[in-house]
XYZ file of C-alpha atoms in Angstrom:
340
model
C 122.618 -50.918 159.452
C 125.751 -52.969 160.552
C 127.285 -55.040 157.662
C 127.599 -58.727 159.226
C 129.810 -61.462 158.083
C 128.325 -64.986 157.131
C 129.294 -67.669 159.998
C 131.098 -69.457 157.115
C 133.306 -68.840 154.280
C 131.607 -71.934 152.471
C 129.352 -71.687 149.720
C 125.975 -70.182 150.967
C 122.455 -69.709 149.501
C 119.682 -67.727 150.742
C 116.024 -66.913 149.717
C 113.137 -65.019 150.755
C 110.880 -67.142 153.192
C 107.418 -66.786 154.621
C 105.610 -63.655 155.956
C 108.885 -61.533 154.965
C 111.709 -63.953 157.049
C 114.480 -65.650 154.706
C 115.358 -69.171 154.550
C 119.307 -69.916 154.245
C 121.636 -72.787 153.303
C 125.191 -73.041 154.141
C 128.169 -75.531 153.502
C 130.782 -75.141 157.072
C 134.132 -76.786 157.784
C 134.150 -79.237 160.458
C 137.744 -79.899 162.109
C 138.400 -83.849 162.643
C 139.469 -85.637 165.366
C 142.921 -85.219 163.975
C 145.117 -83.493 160.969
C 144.260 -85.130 158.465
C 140.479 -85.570 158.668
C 137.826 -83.374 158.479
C 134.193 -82.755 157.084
C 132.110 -80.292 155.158
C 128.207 -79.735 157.018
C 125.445 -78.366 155.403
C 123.164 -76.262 158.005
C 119.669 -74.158 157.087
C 118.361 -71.331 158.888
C 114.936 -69.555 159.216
C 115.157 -66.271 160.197
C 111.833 -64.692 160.890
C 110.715 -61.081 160.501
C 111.068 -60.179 164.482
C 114.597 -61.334 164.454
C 115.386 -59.770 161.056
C 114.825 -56.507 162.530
C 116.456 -57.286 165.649
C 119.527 -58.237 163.689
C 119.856 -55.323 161.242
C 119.567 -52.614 164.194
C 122.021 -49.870 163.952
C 124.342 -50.285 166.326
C 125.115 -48.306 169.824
C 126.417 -44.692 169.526
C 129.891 -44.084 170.874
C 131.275 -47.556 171.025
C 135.123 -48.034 170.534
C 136.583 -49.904 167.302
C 137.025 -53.017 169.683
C 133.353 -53.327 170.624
C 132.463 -52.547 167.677
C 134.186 -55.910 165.963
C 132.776 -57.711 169.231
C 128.861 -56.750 168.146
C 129.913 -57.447 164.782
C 131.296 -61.090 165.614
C 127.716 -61.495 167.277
C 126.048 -60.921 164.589
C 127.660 -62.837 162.019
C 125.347 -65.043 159.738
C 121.833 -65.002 159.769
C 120.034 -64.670 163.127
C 118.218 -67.777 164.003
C 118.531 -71.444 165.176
C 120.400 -73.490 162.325
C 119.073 -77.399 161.518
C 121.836 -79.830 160.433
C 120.902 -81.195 156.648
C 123.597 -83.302 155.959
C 127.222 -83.470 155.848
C 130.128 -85.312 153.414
C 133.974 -86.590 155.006
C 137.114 -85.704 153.357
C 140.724 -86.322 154.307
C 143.234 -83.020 154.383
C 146.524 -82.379 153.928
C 148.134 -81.692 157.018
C 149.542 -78.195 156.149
C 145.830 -77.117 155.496
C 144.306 -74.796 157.295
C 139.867 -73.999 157.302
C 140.269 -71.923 154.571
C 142.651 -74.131 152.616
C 139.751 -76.881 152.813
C 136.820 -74.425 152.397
C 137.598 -74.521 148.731
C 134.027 -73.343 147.051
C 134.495 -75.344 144.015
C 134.066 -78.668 145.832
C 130.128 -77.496 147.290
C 127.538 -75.553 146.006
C 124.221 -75.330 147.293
C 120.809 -73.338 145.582
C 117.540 -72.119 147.887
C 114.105 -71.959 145.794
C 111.176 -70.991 147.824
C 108.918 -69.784 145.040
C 106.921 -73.133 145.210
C 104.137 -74.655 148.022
C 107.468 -75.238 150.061
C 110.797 -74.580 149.950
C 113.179 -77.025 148.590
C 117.136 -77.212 148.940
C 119.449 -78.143 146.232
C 123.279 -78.974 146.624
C 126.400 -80.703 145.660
C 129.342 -81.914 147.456
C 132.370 -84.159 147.075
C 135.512 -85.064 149.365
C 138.867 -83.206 148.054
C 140.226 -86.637 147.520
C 137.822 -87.500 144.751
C 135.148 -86.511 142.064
C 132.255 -88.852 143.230
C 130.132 -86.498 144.666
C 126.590 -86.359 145.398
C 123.678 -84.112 144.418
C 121.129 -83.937 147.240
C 117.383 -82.391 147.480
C 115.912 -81.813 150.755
C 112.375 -81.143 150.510
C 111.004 -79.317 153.141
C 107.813 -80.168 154.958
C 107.275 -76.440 156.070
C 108.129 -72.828 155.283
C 110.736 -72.969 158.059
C 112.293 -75.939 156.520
C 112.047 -77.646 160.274
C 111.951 -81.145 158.456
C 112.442 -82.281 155.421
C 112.919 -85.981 153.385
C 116.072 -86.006 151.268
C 116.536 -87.321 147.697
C 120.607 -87.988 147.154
C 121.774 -88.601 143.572
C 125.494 -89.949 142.675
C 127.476 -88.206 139.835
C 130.299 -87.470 138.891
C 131.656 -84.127 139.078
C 135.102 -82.303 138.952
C 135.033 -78.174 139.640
C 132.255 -75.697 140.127
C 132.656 -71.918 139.302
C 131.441 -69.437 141.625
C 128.688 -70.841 144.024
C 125.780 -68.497 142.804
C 126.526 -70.609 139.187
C 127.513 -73.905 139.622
C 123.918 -75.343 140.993
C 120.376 -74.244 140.773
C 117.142 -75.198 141.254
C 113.194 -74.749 140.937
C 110.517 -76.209 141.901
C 107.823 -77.455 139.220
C 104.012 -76.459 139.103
C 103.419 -79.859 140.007
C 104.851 -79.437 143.579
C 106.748 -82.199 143.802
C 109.410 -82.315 141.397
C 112.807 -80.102 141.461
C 114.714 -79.133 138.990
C 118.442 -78.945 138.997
C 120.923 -77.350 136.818
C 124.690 -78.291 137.450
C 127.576 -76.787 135.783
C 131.431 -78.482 135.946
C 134.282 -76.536 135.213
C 136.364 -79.887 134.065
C 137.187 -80.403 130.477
C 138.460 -84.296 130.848
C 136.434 -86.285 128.239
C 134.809 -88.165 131.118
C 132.906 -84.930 132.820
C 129.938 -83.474 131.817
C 129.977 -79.716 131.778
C 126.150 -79.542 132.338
C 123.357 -81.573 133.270
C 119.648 -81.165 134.029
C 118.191 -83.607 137.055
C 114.890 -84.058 137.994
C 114.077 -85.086 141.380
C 111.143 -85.952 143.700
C 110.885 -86.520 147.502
C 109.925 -90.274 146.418
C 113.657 -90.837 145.339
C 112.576 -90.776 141.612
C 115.121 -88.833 139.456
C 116.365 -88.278 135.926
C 119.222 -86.989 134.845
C 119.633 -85.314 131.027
C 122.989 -83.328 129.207
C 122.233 -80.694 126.817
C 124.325 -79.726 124.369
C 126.693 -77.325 125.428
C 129.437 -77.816 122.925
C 131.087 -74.486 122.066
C 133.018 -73.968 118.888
C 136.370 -71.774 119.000
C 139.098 -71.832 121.840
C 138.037 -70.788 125.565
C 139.730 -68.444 127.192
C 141.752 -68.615 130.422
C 140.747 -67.623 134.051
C 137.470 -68.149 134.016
C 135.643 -68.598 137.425
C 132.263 -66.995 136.888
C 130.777 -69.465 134.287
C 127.884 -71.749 135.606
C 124.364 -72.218 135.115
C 120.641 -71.124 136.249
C 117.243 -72.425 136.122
C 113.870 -70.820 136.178
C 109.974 -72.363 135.459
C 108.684 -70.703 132.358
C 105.428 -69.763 131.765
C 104.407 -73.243 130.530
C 105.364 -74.805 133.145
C 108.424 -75.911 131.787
C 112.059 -75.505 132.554
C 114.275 -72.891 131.376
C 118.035 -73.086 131.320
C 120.684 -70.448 131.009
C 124.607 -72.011 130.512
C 127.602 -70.264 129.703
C 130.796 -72.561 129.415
C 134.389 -72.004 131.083
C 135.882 -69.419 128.919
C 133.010 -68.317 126.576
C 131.253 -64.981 126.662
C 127.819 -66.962 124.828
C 125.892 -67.411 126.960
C 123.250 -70.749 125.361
C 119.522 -70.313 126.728
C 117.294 -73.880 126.670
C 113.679 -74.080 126.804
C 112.844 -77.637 127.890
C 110.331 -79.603 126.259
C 109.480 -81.719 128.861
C 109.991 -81.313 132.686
C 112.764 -83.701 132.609
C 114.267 -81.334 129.822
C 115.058 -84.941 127.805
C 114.554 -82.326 124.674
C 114.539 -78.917 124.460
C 115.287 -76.123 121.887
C 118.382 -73.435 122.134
C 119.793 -70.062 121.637
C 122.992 -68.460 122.264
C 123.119 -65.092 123.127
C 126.261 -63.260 122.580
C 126.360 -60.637 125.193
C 127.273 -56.435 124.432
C 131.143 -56.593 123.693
C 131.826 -54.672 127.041
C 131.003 -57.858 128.928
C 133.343 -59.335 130.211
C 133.068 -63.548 131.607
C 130.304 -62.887 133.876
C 127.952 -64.775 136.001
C 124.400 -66.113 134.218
C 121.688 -64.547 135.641
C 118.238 -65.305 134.912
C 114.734 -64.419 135.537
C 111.787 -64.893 133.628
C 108.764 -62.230 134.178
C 105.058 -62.657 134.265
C 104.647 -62.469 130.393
C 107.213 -65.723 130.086
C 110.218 -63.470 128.725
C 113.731 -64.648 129.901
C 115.428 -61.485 131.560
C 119.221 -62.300 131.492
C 121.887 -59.922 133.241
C 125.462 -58.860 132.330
C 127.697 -56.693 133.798
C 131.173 -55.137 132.491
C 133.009 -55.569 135.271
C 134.971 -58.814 136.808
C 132.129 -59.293 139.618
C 128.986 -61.193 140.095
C 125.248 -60.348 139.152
C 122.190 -61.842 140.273
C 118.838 -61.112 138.776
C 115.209 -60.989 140.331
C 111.750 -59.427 140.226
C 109.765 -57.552 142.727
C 106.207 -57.816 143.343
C 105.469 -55.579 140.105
C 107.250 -57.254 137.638
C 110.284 -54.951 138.315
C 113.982 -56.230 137.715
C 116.122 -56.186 140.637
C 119.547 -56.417 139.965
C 122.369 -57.364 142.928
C 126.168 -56.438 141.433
C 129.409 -57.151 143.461
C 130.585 -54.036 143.164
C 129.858 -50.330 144.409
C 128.067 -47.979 141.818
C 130.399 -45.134 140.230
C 130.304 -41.887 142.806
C 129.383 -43.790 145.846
C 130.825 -42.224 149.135
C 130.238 -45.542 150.517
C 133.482 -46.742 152.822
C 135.202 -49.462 150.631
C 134.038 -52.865 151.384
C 133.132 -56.250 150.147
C 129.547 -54.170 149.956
C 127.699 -54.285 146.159
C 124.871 -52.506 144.798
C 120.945 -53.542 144.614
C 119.384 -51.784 141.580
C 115.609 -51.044 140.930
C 114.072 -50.785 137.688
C 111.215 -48.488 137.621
C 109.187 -50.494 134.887
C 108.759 -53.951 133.908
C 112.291 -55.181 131.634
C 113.639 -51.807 132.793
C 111.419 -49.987 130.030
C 112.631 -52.195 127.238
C 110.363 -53.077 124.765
């Protein structure tokens, strides 16, 4: 199977859709009319099961390294037509370049599809300034081929990585998401996490747990962030872990709106390093949470049979796989990966 680039380096989400297709978000640069302007556009894309497998076909014997990268330019991003969400300006500097703008910590954007429909979760603000928006697209279909947006104003300085800065879930009730948003500032005047409720109505709330940390943070720290999940009542479930703490703090909301909620940190193995919180809750209501010991990313899932999935950013030890950005997808053969 060809490994394809995304379309853009901006923040991107993606989540399984209906009937086996997937359902993606993504933030892209858009060049202004001159130097100095320019704008950040949030697209979705339904790719269906047909032109999944058209898309992950191994490609032609015997072609040269040149039409090789040409195929491989084809196929970047996710095969299917994309749909325009939304978009934010900013003004540039003019010495920078796409990438220089495409700065993740200014976007983020979360894809929940576990619900009656899929709903779309992000956050955005201009380089210029930290007013930036939180927006929930609701869409009216598994393909996400309309959809009524609720915006919410905050403010917000610096997200981590994209996978952690903002999630969501959708509620049993099928109308109302729930958003977790990290911020990497530590002025006095930003919040380092909130919980929002939203509906497609334009109701919303907006609540800050405590995520004071005693002791000094360390340095570096670009994997911190948050996650979200619906426990088994019904009720949210929140994982945090602040900018330069190994805790990670677990809250289980006591009301949708999570206006109270009881906590626990967890202080991961002492061979963790700052990784990314990772969350998934299985069919009993336990929170699964994954670590890894290495500077990289981890996201957490379950298959059909309650089995943890686990995605790593890096390759496994005595893979003969080529070097790439390529990670690792393990299985778990049991539910909790046999633990108790």
């Amino acid at each position: 199977t060809p490994e394809a680039e995304m379309r853009s380096i901006l923040p991107t989400a993606i989540a399984p859709g209906e009937n086996g297709g997937i359902l993606s978000a993504s933030w892209y640069p858009i060049e202004g009319p001159d130097d100095r302007s320019g704008r950040f556009e949030l697209r979705t894309t339904y790719s269906s099961p047909d032109a999944l497998r058209e898309w992950a076909k191994p490609l032609p014997r015997g072609l040269t390294d040149e039409e090789v990268e040409d195929v491989l330019w084809d196929k970047r991003g996710m095969p299917g037509d994309e749909r325009v969400l939304g978009g934010i300006d900013s003004v540039f500097e003019p010495s920078d370049s796409v990438f220089a703008r495409s700065n993740q910590g200014l976007l983020g954007v979360a894809v929940d599809t576990s619900g009656a429909f899929p709903v779309i979760a992000t956050v955005a603000r201009p380089r210029e300034s930290t007013d930036a928006v939180v927006s929930l697209d609701f869409c009216a279909d598994a393909e996400c081929a309309t959809s009524t947006q609720t915006t919410i104003p905050v403010t917000w300085g610096y997200g981590g990585s994209n996978s952690t800065s903002i999630d969501v879930a959708l509620a049993p009730d099928g109308r109302t998401a729930v958003v977790s948003l990290a911020d990497g500032e530590s002025r006095d005047d930003f919040v380092p996490l909130r919980v929002i409720t939203a509906t497609a109505d334009g109701e919303s709330t907006i609540e800050t747990p405590d995520s004071e940390m005693s002791g000094d943070p360390g340095d570096f720290d670009y994997s911190y962030g948050t996650q979200v999940e619906i426990g088994a009542d019904g009720l949210p479930v929140v994982l945090y872990r602040a900018p330069g703490y190994s805790t990670l703090r677990l809250f289980s909301c006591a009301d949708l709106s999570c206006a109270d909620d009881s906590m626990v940190d967890i202080d991961p193995p002492t061979d963790a390093v700052l990784s990314s919180p990772s969350l998934a809750i299985d069919d009993t209501g336990r929170p699964l949470i994954g670590v890894i010991d290495e500077t990289a990313s981890v996201a957490l899932s379950l298959d059909a049979d309650d089995h943890p999935l686990l995605a790593v950013g890096v390759q496994r030890v005595g893979s003969t796989k080529k070097a790439t950005w390529s990670g690792t997808v393990l299985e778990c053969a049991a539910p909790r990966c046999g633990a108790p």
